[in-house]
Amino acid sequence: ERKVMSIIVRDEKNNILLYTKGADTVILSKLHKDNNKQIIEENLKYTTNYSKQGYRTLSVGMKLLSENEYRNFSVLYNEACM
């Protein structure tokens, strides 16, 4: 079962951005290893607290894609759609 949804957009500066939303545990597991560990720990603290209170939690991540990464994805995506 997939626990995330993603979109790719091109902004007004022609940057290609991948936005992903989903279960906090899944999003946090996909974060780059160089991300600030303090922010990650604080995020976990808040989402755990909200979950204990009965709230559903989601996290959002963003990645800047290169033209080459987007082209590679686009080829695979178009092949899968056939």
Backbone as JSON Lines, residues from 0, in Angstrom:
{"i":0,"aa":"E","n":[0.84,-1.19,0.0],"ca":[0.0,0.0,0.0],"c":[0.88,1.24,0.0]}
{"i":1,"aa":"R","n":[0.63,2.12,-0.93],"ca":[1.4,3.35,-1.04],"c":[0.87,4.38,-0.05]}
{"i":2,"aa":"K","n":[1.74,5.03,0.65],"ca":[1.34,5.97,1.69],"c":[1.76,7.4,1.38]}
{"i":3,"aa":"V","n":[2.07,7.69,0.11],"ca":[2.44,9.04,-0.29],"c":[1.81,9.39,-1.63]}
{"i":4,"aa":"M","n":[1.7,10.69,-1.87],"ca":[1.27,11.2,-3.17],"c":[2.23,12.31,-3.54]}
{"i":5,"aa":"S","n":[2.55,12.41,-4.83],"ca":[3.52,13.41,-5.28],"c":[3.03,14.13,-6.52]}
{"i":6,"aa":"I","n":[3.52,15.36,-6.67],"ca":[3.3,16.12,-7.9],"c":[4.63,16.77,-8.29]}
{"i":7,"aa":"I","n":[4.77,17.02,-9.58],"ca":[5.94,17.74,-10.08],"c":[5.43,19.01,-10.73]}
{"i":8,"aa":"V","n":[6.02,20.14,-10.35],"ca":[5.63,21.43,-10.92],"c":[6.87,22.18,-11.37]}
{"i":9,"aa":"R","n":[6.66,23.09,-12.3],"ca":[7.72,24.0,-12.73],"c":[7.3,25.39,-12.25]}
{"i":10,"aa":"D","n":[8.16,26.04,-11.47],"ca":[7.78,27.33,-10.92],"c":[8.1,28.47,-11.88]}
{"i":11,"aa":"E","n":[7.84,29.69,-11.42],"ca":[8.01,30.86,-12.28],"c":[9.48,31.13,-12.62]}
{"i":12,"aa":"K","n":[10.4,30.53,-11.87],"ca":[11.83,30.67,-12.15],"c":[12.35,29.49,-12.97]}
{"i":13,"aa":"N","n":[11.44,28.66,-13.45],"ca":[11.74,27.5,-14.28],"c":[12.4,26.36,-13.51]}
{"i":14,"aa":"N","n":[12.31,26.39,-12.17],"ca":[12.79,25.28,-11.35],"c":[11.76,24.15,-11.41]}
{"i":15,"aa":"I","n":[12.24,22.92,-11.4],"ca":[11.36,21.76,-11.38],"c":[11.34,21.24,-9.94]}
{"i":16,"aa":"L","n":[10.15,21.22,-9.35],"ca":[10.01,20.86,-7.94],"c":[9.12,19.63,-7.79]}
{"i":17,"aa":"L","n":[9.57,18.7,-6.98],"ca":[8.8,17.51,-6.63],"c":[8.28,17.72,-5.21]}
{"i":18,"aa":"Y","n":[6.96,17.75,-5.04],"ca":[6.33,17.84,-3.72],"c":[5.71,16.5,-3.4]}
{"i":19,"aa":"T","n":[5.96,16.01,-2.19],"ca":[5.41,14.74,-1.75],"c":[4.75,14.93,-0.39]}
{"i":20,"aa":"K","n":[3.53,14.4,-0.26],"ca":[2.85,14.43,1.04],"c":[2.49,13.01,1.41]}
{"i":21,"aa":"G","n":[2.48,12.76,2.71],"ca":[2.13,11.42,3.12],"c":[2.36,11.18,4.59]}
{"i":22,"aa":"A","n":[2.32,9.92,4.96],"ca":[2.52,9.52,6.35],"c":[3.88,10.04,6.83]}
{"i":23,"aa":"D","n":[3.88,10.61,8.02],"ca":[5.11,11.22,8.53],"c":[6.26,10.23,8.58]}
{"i":24,"aa":"T","n":[6.02,8.99,8.95],"ca":[7.1,8.0,9.03],"c":[7.71,7.72,7.65]}
{"i":25,"aa":"V","n":[6.86,7.71,6.63],"ca":[7.34,7.45,5.27],"c":[8.13,8.65,4.76]}
{"i":26,"aa":"I","n":[7.6,9.86,4.95],"ca":[8.29,11.07,4.48],"c":[9.63,11.21,5.2]}
{"i":27,"aa":"L","n":[9.64,11.04,6.52],"ca":[10.89,11.19,7.26],"c":[11.93,10.17,6.84]}
{"i":28,"aa":"S","n":[11.5,8.97,6.45],"ca":[12.46,7.95,6.01],"c":[13.08,8.29,4.66]}
{"i":29,"aa":"K","n":[12.44,9.18,3.9],"ca":[12.94,9.55,2.58],"c":[13.8,10.81,2.6]}
{"i":30,"aa":"L","n":[13.94,11.46,3.76],"ca":[14.72,12.68,3.84],"c":[16.18,12.42,3.57]}
{"i":31,"aa":"H","n":[16.83,13.42,2.97],"ca":[18.26,13.34,2.71],"c":[19.01,13.28,4.05]}
{"i":32,"aa":"K","n":[20.06,12.51,4.1],"ca":[20.81,12.31,5.34],"c":[21.43,13.6,5.89]}
{"i":33,"aa":"D","n":[21.61,14.6,5.04],"ca":[22.22,15.86,5.48],"c":[21.22,16.83,6.11]}
{"i":34,"aa":"N","n":[19.94,16.45,6.2],"ca":[18.95,17.34,6.81],"c":[19.25,17.54,8.28]}
{"i":35,"aa":"N","n":[18.82,18.67,8.79],"ca":[19.04,19.05,10.18],"c":[18.36,18.05,11.12]}
{"i":36,"aa":"K","n":[19.13,17.31,11.88],"ca":[18.6,16.27,12.77],"c":[17.71,16.86,13.86]}
{"i":37,"aa":"Q","n":[18.01,18.08,14.31],"ca":[17.21,18.72,15.34],"c":[15.79,18.99,14.82]}
{"i":38,"aa":"I","n":[15.68,19.44,13.58],"ca":[14.36,19.7,12.99],"c":[13.59,18.39,12.84]}
{"i":39,"aa":"I","n":[14.28,17.33,12.42],"ca":[13.63,16.03,12.27],"c":[13.12,15.53,13.61]}
{"i":40,"aa":"E","n":[13.94,15.62,14.65],"ca":[13.53,15.18,15.98],"c":[12.35,16.0,16.5]}
{"i":41,"aa":"E","n":[12.37,17.31,16.25],"ca":[11.27,18.17,16.69],"c":[9.98,17.79,15.94]}
{"i":42,"aa":"N","n":[10.12,17.53,14.65],"ca":[8.96,17.11,13.86],"c":[8.38,15.81,14.41]}
{"i":43,"aa":"L","n":[9.24,14.85,14.72],"ca":[8.78,13.58,15.29],"c":[8.06,13.79,16.62]}
{"i":44,"aa":"K","n":[8.59,14.7,17.43],"ca":[7.97,15.0,18.73],"c":[6.54,15.51,18.53]}
{"i":45,"aa":"Y","n":[6.37,16.45,17.59],"ca":[5.04,17.02,17.36],"c":[4.08,16.0,16.75]}
{"i":46,"aa":"T","n":[4.54,15.26,15.75],"ca":[3.63,14.3,15.11],"c":[3.25,13.18,16.07]}
{"i":47,"aa":"T","n":[4.19,12.76,16.92],"ca":[3.88,11.74,17.92],"c":[2.85,12.27,18.91]}
{"i":48,"aa":"N","n":[3.03,13.5,19.36],"ca":[2.1,14.12,20.3],"c":[0.7,14.23,19.69]}
{"i":49,"aa":"Y","n":[0.64,14.7,18.44],"ca":[-0.66,14.83,17.77],"c":[-1.33,13.47,17.59]}
{"i":50,"aa":"S","n":[-0.54,12.47,17.23],"ca":[-1.08,11.12,17.06],"c":[-1.66,10.58,18.36]}
{"i":51,"aa":"K","n":[-0.97,10.83,19.46],"ca":[-1.45,10.37,20.77],"c":[-2.78,11.04,21.14]}
{"i":52,"aa":"Q","n":[-3.0,12.25,20.6],"ca":[-4.25,12.97,20.86],"c":[-5.36,12.54,19.9]}
{"i":53,"aa":"G","n":[-5.04,11.64,18.99],"ca":[-6.04,11.13,18.07],"c":[-6.09,11.82,16.72]}
{"i":54,"aa":"Y","n":[-5.18,12.75,16.47],"ca":[-5.14,13.44,15.18],"c":[-4.41,12.6,14.15]}
{"i":55,"aa":"R","n":[-4.84,12.71,12.9],"ca":[-4.09,12.12,11.8],"c":[-3.04,13.12,11.37]}
{"i":56,"aa":"T","n":[-1.86,12.65,11.12],"ca":[-0.78,13.57,10.75],"c":[-0.25,13.23,9.36]}
{"i":57,"aa":"L","n":[0.13,14.27,8.65],"ca":[0.77,14.14,7.34],"c":[2.0,15.04,7.33]}
{"i":58,"aa":"S","n":[2.97,14.68,6.55],"ca":[4.15,15.51,6.35],"c":[4.28,15.81,4.87]}
{"i":59,"aa":"V","n":[5.0,16.88,4.58],"ca":[5.23,17.3,3.19],"c":[6.73,17.45,2.99]}
{"i":60,"aa":"G","n":[7.2,16.96,1.86],"ca":[8.61,17.13,1.5],"c":[8.71,17.74,0.12]}
{"i":61,"aa":"M","n":[9.85,18.36,-0.17],"ca":[10.07,18.98,-1.47],"c":[11.5,18.69,-1.91]}
{"i":62,"aa":"K","n":[11.65,18.42,-3.2],"ca":[12.98,18.21,-3.76],"c":[13.08,18.99,-5.06]}
{"i":63,"aa":"L","n":[14.19,19.69,-5.25],"ca":[14.48,20.38,-6.49],"c":[15.06,19.34,-7.45]}
{"i":64,"aa":"L","n":[14.41,19.16,-8.61],"ca":[14.87,18.18,-9.59],"c":[15.69,18.87,-10.68]}
{"i":65,"aa":"S","n":[16.7,18.19,-11.15],"ca":[17.45,18.69,-12.31],"c":[16.66,18.35,-13.57]}
{"i":66,"aa":"E","n":[16.99,19.0,-14.65],"ca":[16.35,18.69,-15.93],"c":[16.54,17.21,-16.27]}
{"i":67,"aa":"N","n":[17.74,16.69,-16.01],"ca":[18.04,15.3,-16.32],"c":[17.2,14.34,-15.47]}
{"i":68,"aa":"E","n":[17.06,14.64,-14.17],"ca":[16.22,13.79,-13.31],"c":[14.78,13.8,-13.81]}
{"i":69,"aa":"Y","n":[14.3,14.98,-14.2],"ca":[12.92,15.06,-14.69],"c":[12.76,14.28,-15.99]}
{"i":70,"aa":"R","n":[13.72,14.43,-16.92],"ca":[13.64,13.71,-18.19],"c":[13.62,12.2,-17.96]}
{"i":71,"aa":"N","n":[14.48,11.71,-17.08],"ca":[14.51,10.28,-16.77],"c":[13.18,9.81,-16.21]}
{"i":72,"aa":"F","n":[12.63,10.58,-15.27],"ca":[11.33,10.24,-14.71],"c":[10.26,10.25,-15.8]}
{"i":73,"aa":"S","n":[10.27,11.26,-16.65],"ca":[9.25,11.41,-17.68],"c":[9.25,10.22,-18.64]}
{"i":74,"aa":"V","n":[10.43,9.74,-19.0],"ca":[10.53,8.57,-19.89],"c":[9.9,7.36,-19.21]}
{"i":75,"aa":"L","n":[10.28,7.11,-17.96],"ca":[9.72,5.96,-17.23],"c":[8.21,6.08,-17.05]}
{"i":76,"aa":"Y","n":[7.75,7.28,-16.74],"ca":[6.32,7.5,-16.55],"c":[5.55,7.25,-17.85]}
{"i":77,"aa":"N","n":[6.04,7.79,-18.94],"ca":[5.35,7.61,-20.23],"c":[5.34,6.15,-20.66]}
{"i":78,"aa":"E","n":[6.42,5.42,-20.39],"ca":[6.44,3.98,-20.7],"c":[5.4,3.23,-19.88]}
{"i":79,"aa":"A","n":[5.26,3.62,-18.61],"ca":[4.3,2.95,-17.73],"c":[2.86,3.23,-18.13]}
{"i":80,"aa":"C","n":[2.63,4.38,-18.78],"ca":[1.28,4.75,-19.19],"c":[0.84,4.04,-20.45]}
{"i":81,"aa":"M","n":[1.76,3.41,-21.17],"ca":[1.4,2.76,-22.44],"c":[0.75,1.43,-22.22]}
